[in-house]
Amino acid sequence: MPENSDLKVLKNVVGGELVEAASGATYDVVDPTTGAVYAAAPASGAEDVDRAYAAAAAAFETWGRTSPKERSEALLKIADAIDARADEIVAVEVKDTGKPIGLTASEELPPSSDHFRFFAGAARVLEGKSAGEYLPGHTSWIRREPIGVVGQVTPWNYPLMMMIWKIAPALAAGNTVVLKPSDTTPASSVLLAEICQEFLPPGVLNVVTGDRDTGRLLVTHKTPQMVSITGSVRAGMEVAGAAATDLKRVHLELGGKAPVIVFDDADLEAAAEAIATAGYFNAGQDCTAATRVLAGPRIHDDFVSALTEQARTLKTGMPDDEDVLFGPLNNPDQLARVSGMVDRLPDHANVEAGGGRADVAGGEQGYFYQPTVLSGLRQDDEQIQSEIFGPVITVQRFDDEAEALRWANGVEYGLSSSVWTRDHARALRMSRDLDFGVVWINTHIPFVSEMPHGGFKHSGYGKDLSMYGLEDYTRIKHVMSFLGEG
């Protein structure tokens, strides 16, 4: 335990109680706006993961048999509690992430409670094949059941929202959960778990904090029947490999490298403003961020200029500054990654705006990075093929629709994409041929609870949000009865 009594001390949430790690060990949680330690969180080990899974397994015996109505009512109460404690939740989320206070309150909290309300309703309308006599003298029907105990791992870019994307459908379907948040952003996950304890039986939702080793323990444990992770491709592959040894179900939402295809007939100014916002929001730390632009030959130069002007106008800064669009990168490793990507630019590429750490509060405080625009990159360059995950937008010039499509699909990711054009037929062709789980037309990055989010290829498999997301947390059982005839 750190000696500084001013530090916030977090605890695990296990079996309805707030508990320290069995060893008593903690680790430091850092404020990314300053780089200073502000909290201590449990450094959970095998005993803590065992305890959490035991609580979840015991709770499943009753929670898995509750009616959809009961589960729905619990989720609705959680949604109301999120709204009622919005200011407190925002303050905790901002301290962990450095995000702007106003944007976090307006853009993340309303969807968070809405997701709970959606899945509260979805729990009561699960569908299956109609019962009937598919074999003479026998009646068959389908049972859609919860999977059981689920292990979940969430990332640091949207710690609160990604937790909700995972736990809301899992709980709605009747599963119990053990969740590990990112080690750099555990506070809002612990707070939300505390809030949920008022409305859920003990052990239905458990949160243990810790590093990657804790995550490995969570994934490889014998108890869960399913593991779900939102994170990097590397982490997803490791989870899938570990789960395969025990034939656990796996739900993966991994990285992205979203192509943003701007055709010559697009509204250039409107597109530049919208794409800059969708590319720099949350410091570009979003697997769907609009950071890989493909621009038509006639507008390319003007579009680079328009994006450059946007980059020079938009601001990064401290959370309480109402004029900033985004805050710092999450941690020093991410700052080094983004800086390295820009520093290693090939000779044929250009930095049109930004390209270095941002001067905030009169110095290089925290992990802030300037809004950046890069041009002249080629399809096989590292900055095009790899996820930068920072406030860096690249722009490539394509010659025709076929080349735009080939370049758009020419990466290992397949999460999200967008097309900007006034040509309806072209937009439909592109939406058909783009190899991505989400295609936006003349917009980029909006989400709604009713529509699925999830990717292809190295972006993983499984869906978040929507009825498809709920179905991912269920299993299908066929029941057949002999009718005693003949």
C-alpha positions as CSV (number, residue, x, y, z in Angstrom):
1,M,0.0,0.0,0.0
2,P,1.4,3.4,-0.9
3,E,2.4,5.6,2.1
4,N,0.8,8.7,0.6
5,S,-2.5,9.1,2.5
6,D,-3.9,11.4,-0.1
7,L,-4.0,8.7,-2.7
8,K,-7.4,7.3,-3.7
9,V,-7.5,3.6,-2.7
10,L,-9.6,1.3,-5.0
11,K,-10.8,-2.2,-4.1
12,N,-12.0,-5.2,-6.0
13,V,-15.8,-5.9,-6.1
14,V,-16.3,-9.6,-5.4
15,G,-19.4,-11.4,-4.1
16,G,-21.1,-8.0,-3.4
17,E,-18.3,-6.8,-1.2
18,L,-15.3,-4.4,-1.6
19,V,-12.2,-6.3,-0.9
20,E,-8.4,-5.8,-1.2
21,A,-6.2,-8.2,-3.1
22,A,-5.5,-11.4,-1.0
23,S,-1.8,-10.4,-0.9
24,G,-2.6,-6.8,0.1
25,A,-0.5,-5.7,-2.9
26,T,-1.4,-2.7,-5.0
27,Y,-0.1,-0.9,-8.0
28,D,-0.1,2.8,-9.0
29,V,-2.7,4.5,-11.1
30,V,-1.5,7.6,-13.0
31,D,-3.3,10.7,-14.0
32,P,-2.4,11.1,-17.8
33,T,-2.8,14.8,-17.7
34,T,0.2,15.2,-15.3
35,G,1.9,11.8,-15.2
36,A,1.5,11.8,-11.4
37,V,0.2,8.9,-9.3
38,Y,-3.2,9.6,-7.9
39,A,-4.6,6.2,-6.8
40,A,-3.7,2.7,-5.8
41,A,-5.6,-0.4,-7.1
42,P,-5.4,-4.1,-6.0
43,A,-2.7,-6.1,-7.8
44,S,-5.0,-9.1,-8.1
45,G,-3.5,-12.6,-8.2
46,A,-4.7,-16.2,-8.7
47,E,-6.4,-16.3,-5.3
48,D,-8.4,-13.2,-6.1
49,V,-9.5,-14.5,-9.5
50,D,-10.5,-17.8,-7.9
51,R,-12.6,-16.0,-5.4
52,A,-14.3,-13.9,-8.0
53,Y,-15.1,-16.9,-10.2
54,A,-16.4,-18.8,-7.2
55,A,-18.8,-16.0,-6.4
56,A,-19.9,-15.7,-10.0
57,A,-20.5,-19.5,-10.3
58,A,-22.5,-19.5,-7.1
59,A,-24.6,-16.6,-8.2
60,F,-25.3,-18.1,-11.6
61,E,-27.3,-20.9,-9.9
62,T,-30.0,-18.4,-9.2
63,W,-29.4,-15.5,-11.6
64,G,-29.4,-17.8,-14.6
65,R,-32.9,-18.9,-13.6
66,T,-34.4,-15.5,-13.0
67,S,-37.1,-14.3,-15.4
68,P,-36.4,-11.9,-18.1
69,K,-38.7,-9.4,-16.3
70,E,-36.5,-9.6,-13.2
71,R,-33.3,-9.1,-15.1
72,S,-34.9,-6.3,-17.1
73,E,-36.0,-4.4,-14.0
74,A,-32.5,-4.6,-12.5
75,L,-30.9,-3.2,-15.6
76,L,-33.4,-0.4,-15.8
77,K,-32.6,0.5,-12.2
78,I,-28.9,0.6,-13.0
79,A,-29.6,2.9,-15.9
80,D,-31.4,5.3,-13.7
81,A,-28.6,5.2,-11.1
82,I,-26.1,6.1,-13.8
83,D,-28.1,9.1,-14.8
84,A,-28.6,10.1,-11.1
85,R,-24.8,9.8,-10.4
86,A,-23.6,11.1,-13.8
87,D,-21.5,13.9,-12.3
88,E,-19.7,11.6,-10.0
89,I,-19.1,9.0,-12.7
90,V,-17.8,11.6,-15.2
91,A,-15.3,12.9,-12.5
92,V,-13.9,9.4,-12.0
93,E,-13.7,8.7,-15.7
94,V,-12.0,12.0,-16.4
95,K,-9.4,11.5,-13.7
96,D,-8.4,8.1,-15.2
97,T,-8.4,9.2,-18.8
98,G,-7.9,12.9,-18.9
99,K,-10.8,13.4,-21.3
100,P,-12.7,16.7,-21.5
101,I,-15.3,16.9,-18.8
102,G,-18.0,18.4,-21.0
103,L,-17.6,16.0,-23.9
104,T,-17.5,13.0,-21.5
105,A,-20.7,14.1,-19.9
106,S,-22.5,14.8,-23.2
107,E,-21.1,12.1,-25.5
108,E,-20.5,9.1,-23.2
109,L,-22.9,9.1,-20.2
110,P,-26.2,9.3,-22.1
111,P,-25.3,6.3,-24.4
112,S,-24.1,4.4,-21.3
113,S,-27.5,4.4,-19.6
114,D,-29.2,4.0,-22.9
115,H,-27.3,0.7,-23.5
116,F,-28.6,-0.7,-20.2
117,R,-32.2,0.4,-21.1
118,F,-31.9,-1.2,-24.6
119,F,-30.7,-4.6,-23.2
120,A,-33.3,-4.4,-20.4
121,G,-35.9,-4.5,-23.2
122,A,-34.0,-6.9,-25.3
123,A,-33.9,-9.5,-22.5
124,R,-37.7,-9.8,-22.8
125,V,-37.9,-10.4,-26.5
126,L,-35.4,-13.1,-27.4
127,E,-36.6,-15.1,-30.4
128,G,-36.1,-18.6,-31.8
129,K,-37.5,-21.0,-34.4
130,S,-41.2,-21.7,-33.9
131,A,-42.1,-24.9,-32.1
132,G,-43.6,-27.5,-34.4
133,E,-43.7,-31.1,-35.7
134,Y,-40.6,-31.1,-37.9
135,L,-40.6,-34.9,-37.5
136,P,-43.9,-36.7,-37.6
137,G,-45.1,-37.7,-34.1
138,H,-42.5,-35.3,-32.4
139,T,-42.6,-31.7,-31.4
140,S,-39.4,-29.7,-31.3
141,W,-38.7,-26.3,-29.8
142,I,-35.8,-24.1,-29.0
143,R,-34.5,-22.9,-25.7
144,R,-32.1,-19.9,-25.7
145,E,-30.2,-20.1,-22.5
146,P,-27.4,-18.1,-20.7
147,I,-23.9,-19.5,-21.3
148,G,-22.9,-19.4,-17.6
149,V,-20.0,-17.5,-16.1
150,V,-18.3,-15.1,-18.4
151,G,-14.8,-13.6,-18.1
152,Q,-14.4,-10.1,-19.6
153,V,-11.5,-7.8,-20.2
154,T,-11.9,-4.1,-21.1
155,P,-9.5,-1.5,-22.6
156,W,-8.4,1.9,-21.4
157,N,-9.8,4.1,-24.2
158,Y,-13.4,4.0,-23.1
159,P,-13.3,2.2,-19.8
160,L,-16.8,3.0,-18.7
161,M,-18.6,2.5,-22.0
162,M,-16.7,-0.6,-23.0
163,M,-17.6,-2.2,-19.6
164,I,-21.2,-1.5,-20.3
165,W,-21.0,-2.9,-23.8
166,K,-19.9,-6.1,-22.2
167,I,-21.8,-6.5,-19.0
168,A,-25.2,-5.2,-20.1
169,P,-25.9,-8.0,-22.7
170,A,-24.2,-10.6,-20.6
171,L,-26.3,-9.8,-17.5
172,A,-29.5,-9.4,-19.6
173,A,-29.1,-12.9,-21.0
174,G,-28.7,-14.3,-17.5
175,N,-25.0,-14.8,-17.2
176,T,-22.7,-13.8,-14.3
177,V,-19.5,-11.9,-14.9
178,V,-16.0,-11.5,-13.7
179,L,-14.4,-8.4,-15.4
180,K,-10.9,-7.0,-15.4
181,P,-10.5,-3.4,-16.5
182,S,-7.3,-2.1,-18.0
183,D,-4.7,-1.6,-15.3
184,T,-4.3,2.1,-16.3
185,T,-8.1,2.9,-16.0
186,P,-9.7,0.8,-13.3
187,A,-11.6,3.5,-11.3
188,S,-14.8,3.9,-13.3
189,S,-15.2,0.1,-13.6
190,V,-14.9,-0.3,-9.8
191,L,-17.4,2.6,-9.3
192,L,-19.9,1.1,-11.7
193,A,-19.6,-2.3,-10.2
194,E,-20.3,-0.7,-6.8
195,I,-23.4,1.0,-8.1
196,C,-24.6,-2.2,-9.6
197,Q,-24.4,-4.1,-6.3
198,E,-27.5,-2.3,-5.1
199,F,-29.6,-3.8,-7.8
200,L,-27.9,-7.2,-8.5
201,P,-27.6,-10.3,-6.2
202,P,-24.1,-10.7,-4.7
203,G,-21.7,-12.4,-7.2
204,V,-23.6,-11.6,-10.4
205,L,-21.1,-8.9,-11.3
206,N,-17.5,-9.0,-10.0
207,V,-14.5,-6.7,-10.9
208,V,-10.9,-7.5,-10.2
209,T,-8.1,-5.1,-11.1
210,G,-4.6,-5.9,-12.1
211,D,-2.1,-6.1,-14.9
212,R,-1.8,-8.4,-18.0
213,D,-0.9,-11.3,-15.7
214,T,-4.3,-10.9,-14.0
215,G,-5.9,-10.9,-17.4
216,R,-4.2,-14.1,-18.3
217,L,-5.4,-15.7,-15.1
218,L,-9.0,-14.5,-15.9
219,V,-8.9,-16.0,-19.4
220,T,-7.2,-19.3,-18.6
221,H,-9.3,-20.1,-15.5
222,K,-11.4,-23.3,-15.8
223,T,-14.6,-21.7,-14.6
224,P,-15.8,-19.3,-17.4
225,Q,-17.6,-20.8,-20.4
226,M,-16.9,-17.7,-22.4
227,V,-14.3,-14.9,-22.5
228,S,-14.7,-11.6,-24.1
229,I,-12.1,-8.9,-24.7
230,T,-11.9,-5.5,-26.3
231,G,-8.3,-4.7,-26.9
232,S,-5.3,-5.0,-29.3
233,V,-4.9,-7.6,-32.0
234,R,-2.0,-9.1,-30.0
235,A,-4.1,-9.4,-26.9
236,G,-7.0,-10.9,-28.9
237,M,-4.8,-13.6,-30.4
238,E,-3.4,-14.4,-27.0
239,V,-6.9,-14.7,-25.5
240,A,-8.1,-16.8,-28.5
241,G,-5.1,-19.2,-28.2
242,A,-5.5,-19.6,-24.4
243,A,-9.3,-20.1,-24.7
244,A,-8.8,-22.7,-27.4
245,T,-7.0,-25.1,-25.0
246,D,-10.3,-25.3,-23.0
247,L,-12.7,-24.8,-25.9
248,K,-14.2,-21.7,-24.3
249,R,-16.3,-19.4,-26.4
250,V,-14.5,-16.2,-27.4
251,H,-15.8,-12.8,-28.2
252,L,-13.2,-10.4,-29.7
253,E,-13.5,-6.7,-30.5
254,L,-10.0,-5.7,-31.5
255,G,-8.1,-3.0,-33.5
256,G,-9.1,-1.1,-36.6
257,K,-7.7,0.9,-39.4
258,A,-10.8,2.6,-40.7
259,P,-10.7,3.8,-44.4
260,V,-12.4,7.1,-44.9
261,I,-13.0,7.3,-48.7
262,V,-13.7,10.9,-49.9
263,F,-14.7,11.0,-53.5
264,D,-14.3,14.0,-55.7
265,D,-18.0,14.9,-55.6
266,A,-18.1,15.0,-51.8
267,D,-18.9,18.2,-49.8
268,L,-15.3,19.0,-49.1
269,E,-15.6,21.4,-46.2
270,A,-18.3,19.5,-44.4
271,A,-16.4,16.2,-44.9
272,A,-13.1,17.8,-43.6
273,E,-14.8,19.1,-40.4
274,A,-16.7,15.9,-39.7
275,I,-13.7,13.7,-40.4
276,A,-11.3,15.8,-38.3
277,T,-13.8,15.5,-35.4
278,A,-14.2,11.7,-35.9
279,G,-10.4,11.3,-36.2
280,Y,-9.2,13.4,-33.3
281,F,-12.0,12.7,-30.8
282,N,-10.6,10.9,-27.7
283,A,-7.1,11.7,-29.1
284,G,-7.7,9.2,-31.9
285,Q,-7.7,6.4,-29.3
286,D,-10.7,4.7,-30.9
287,C,-10.5,1.6,-33.1
288,T,-13.2,3.1,-35.3
289,A,-11.5,6.6,-35.6
290,A,-11.5,8.3,-39.0
291,T,-7.7,8.4,-39.3
292,R,-7.0,6.8,-42.7
293,V,-8.3,9.1,-45.4
294,L,-8.3,8.1,-49.1
295,A,-9.1,11.2,-51.2
296,G,-10.1,11.5,-54.8
297,P,-7.5,12.9,-57.4
298,R,-9.3,16.2,-58.0
299,I,-9.9,17.1,-54.4
300,H,-6.8,15.6,-52.7
301,D,-4.7,18.7,-52.4
302,D,-7.6,20.9,-51.3
303,F,-8.7,18.2,-48.8
304,V,-5.3,18.0,-47.3
305,S,-5.4,21.8,-46.9
306,A,-8.8,21.6,-45.3
307,L,-7.8,18.9,-42.8
308,T,-4.6,20.8,-42.0
309,E,-6.7,23.9,-41.2
310,Q,-8.9,21.8,-39.0
311,A,-5.9,20.3,-37.2
312,R,-4.5,23.8,-36.5
313,T,-7.9,25.0,-35.2
314,L,-8.7,22.1,-32.9
315,K,-7.2,21.9,-29.4
316,T,-6.0,19.4,-26.9
317,G,-5.7,20.3,-23.3
318,M,-6.8,19.8,-19.7
319,P,-10.2,18.3,-18.9
320,D,-11.7,21.5,-17.6
321,D,-10.9,23.5,-20.7
322,E,-14.2,23.9,-22.5
323,D,-12.5,24.6,-25.8
324,V,-10.6,21.3,-26.2
325,L,-11.7,18.4,-28.4
326,F,-9.5,15.8,-26.8
327,G,-7.2,15.2,-23.9
328,P,-3.9,13.3,-23.5
329,L,-2.9,9.9,-24.7
330,N,-3.5,7.4,-22.0
331,N,-0.1,6.4,-20.9
332,P,3.6,6.8,-21.6
333,D,3.8,3.7,-23.7
334,Q,1.1,5.0,-26.0
335,L,2.8,8.3,-26.3
336,A,6.0,6.6,-27.3
337,R,4.1,4.5,-29.9
338,V,2.4,7.5,-31.5
339,S,5.6,9.5,-31.4
340,G,7.6,6.7,-32.9
341,M,5.1,6.2,-35.8
342,V,5.5,9.9,-36.8
343,D,9.2,10.0,-36.2
344,R,9.7,7.0,-38.5
345,L,8.0,8.6,-41.5
346,P,9.5,7.6,-44.8
347,D,11.2,10.3,-46.9
348,H,8.3,10.4,-49.4
349,A,5.8,11.4,-46.6
350,N,5.1,14.9,-45.2
351,V,3.9,16.3,-41.9
352,E,1.3,18.9,-42.8
353,A,0.3,19.8,-39.2
354,G,1.4,18.8,-35.7
355,G,3.8,15.9,-35.5
356,G,4.9,16.2,-31.9
357,R,4.0,16.5,-28.2
358,A,1.6,19.3,-27.4
359,D,2.6,22.2,-25.1
360,V,-0.1,22.1,-22.4
361,A,0.1,24.4,-19.3
362,G,3.4,25.8,-20.4
363,G,5.3,22.6,-20.9
364,E,5.3,19.0,-21.8
365,Q,2.9,18.1,-19.0
366,G,1.3,14.7,-19.2
367,Y,0.9,12.7,-22.4
368,F,-0.5,15.3,-24.8
369,Y,0.1,15.0,-28.5
370,Q,-0.7,17.6,-31.3
371,P,-3.5,17.0,-33.8
372,T,-1.5,15.7,-36.8
373,V,-2.0,15.4,-40.5
374,L,0.3,13.2,-42.7
375,S,0.4,13.2,-46.5
376,G,2.3,11.3,-49.2
377,L,2.2,7.9,-47.6
378,R,2.1,4.8,-49.7
379,Q,-0.1,1.7,-49.2
380,D,2.6,-0.5,-47.8
381,D,4.0,2.1,-45.3
382,E,3.8,1.2,-41.6
383,Q,1.6,4.2,-40.9
384,I,-1.0,3.0,-43.3
385,Q,-0.9,-0.7,-42.4
386,S,-0.6,-0.4,-38.6
387,E,-3.0,1.1,-36.1
388,I,-1.5,4.3,-34.7
389,F,-4.2,4.9,-32.1
390,G,-3.5,8.6,-31.7
391,P,-4.5,12.0,-33.0
392,V,-2.9,11.3,-36.4
393,I,-4.8,11.4,-39.7
394,T,-3.1,10.2,-42.9
395,V,-4.2,11.1,-46.4
396,Q,-3.6,9.1,-49.6
397,R,-4.5,10.1,-53.2
398,F,-6.4,7.4,-55.2
399,D,-7.0,7.5,-58.9
400,D,-10.4,5.8,-59.3
401,E,-13.0,3.8,-57.4
402,A,-11.4,0.5,-58.0
403,E,-8.1,1.7,-56.5
404,A,-9.9,3.3,-53.5
405,L,-11.6,0.0,-52.8
406,R,-8.4,-2.0,-53.2
407,W,-6.5,0.3,-50.8
408,A,-9.4,0.4,-48.3
409,N,-9.5,-3.3,-48.1
410,G,-5.8,-3.7,-48.3
411,V,-5.1,-3.9,-44.5
412,E,-5.4,-6.7,-42.0
413,Y,-8.2,-5.0,-40.1
414,G,-12.0,-5.0,-40.9
415,L,-13.8,-3.1,-38.2
416,S,-15.3,0.1,-39.6
417,S,-15.2,2.4,-42.7
418,S,-16.9,5.4,-44.3
419,V,-17.7,6.6,-47.8
420,W,-18.2,10.3,-48.7
421,T,-20.0,10.9,-51.9
422,R,-23.2,12.4,-53.5
423,D,-23.5,9.4,-55.8
424,H,-26.1,7.1,-54.3
425,A,-25.2,4.1,-56.5
426,R,-21.5,4.5,-55.8
427,A,-22.2,4.6,-52.1
428,L,-24.2,1.4,-52.3
429,R,-21.5,-0.4,-54.3
430,M,-18.9,0.6,-51.8
431,S,-21.0,-0.5,-48.8
432,R,-21.4,-3.9,-50.5
433,D,-17.7,-4.3,-51.3
434,L,-16.0,-2.8,-48.3
435,D,-14.7,-5.7,-46.1
436,F,-15.6,-4.0,-42.8
437,G,-18.2,-4.7,-40.2
438,V,-19.5,-1.1,-40.2
439,V,-19.9,1.2,-43.2
440,W,-21.0,4.8,-42.7
441,I,-22.1,6.9,-45.6
442,N,-21.4,10.7,-45.4
443,T,-20.8,10.4,-41.7
444,H,-18.4,8.6,-39.4
445,I,-18.5,7.2,-35.9
446,P,-22.1,7.4,-34.7
447,F,-23.4,4.4,-32.7
448,V,-26.9,3.4,-31.6
449,S,-27.9,0.6,-29.2
450,E,-30.1,-1.1,-31.8
451,M,-27.4,-1.7,-34.4
452,P,-24.4,-4.1,-34.1
453,H,-20.8,-3.2,-33.8
454,G,-18.0,-5.7,-34.6
455,G,-15.5,-6.5,-37.3
456,F,-13.9,-9.0,-39.6
457,K,-10.3,-10.3,-40.1
458,H,-7.9,-9.1,-37.5
459,S,-10.5,-6.9,-36.0
460,G,-12.0,-9.9,-34.3
461,Y,-15.5,-11.6,-34.3
462,G,-18.7,-11.3,-32.3
463,K,-20.9,-8.3,-32.0
464,D,-21.4,-5.6,-29.4
465,L,-24.7,-3.8,-29.0
466,S,-28.0,-4.8,-30.7
467,M,-29.9,-8.1,-30.5
468,Y,-26.9,-9.7,-32.1
469,G,-24.8,-8.7,-29.2
470,L,-27.3,-10.2,-26.8
471,E,-27.5,-13.5,-28.8
472,D,-23.7,-13.8,-28.5
473,Y,-24.1,-14.3,-24.8
474,T,-26.7,-17.1,-25.2
475,R,-26.5,-20.8,-26.2
476,I,-29.1,-22.7,-28.2
477,K,-30.7,-25.9,-27.0
478,H,-33.0,-28.1,-29.1
479,V,-35.7,-30.0,-27.1
480,M,-37.8,-32.7,-28.9
481,S,-40.7,-34.6,-27.4
482,F,-42.4,-37.7,-28.6
483,L,-46.1,-37.2,-28.9
484,G,-47.1,-40.8,-28.1
485,E,-49.0,-41.2,-31.3
486,G,-49.2,-44.4,-33.4
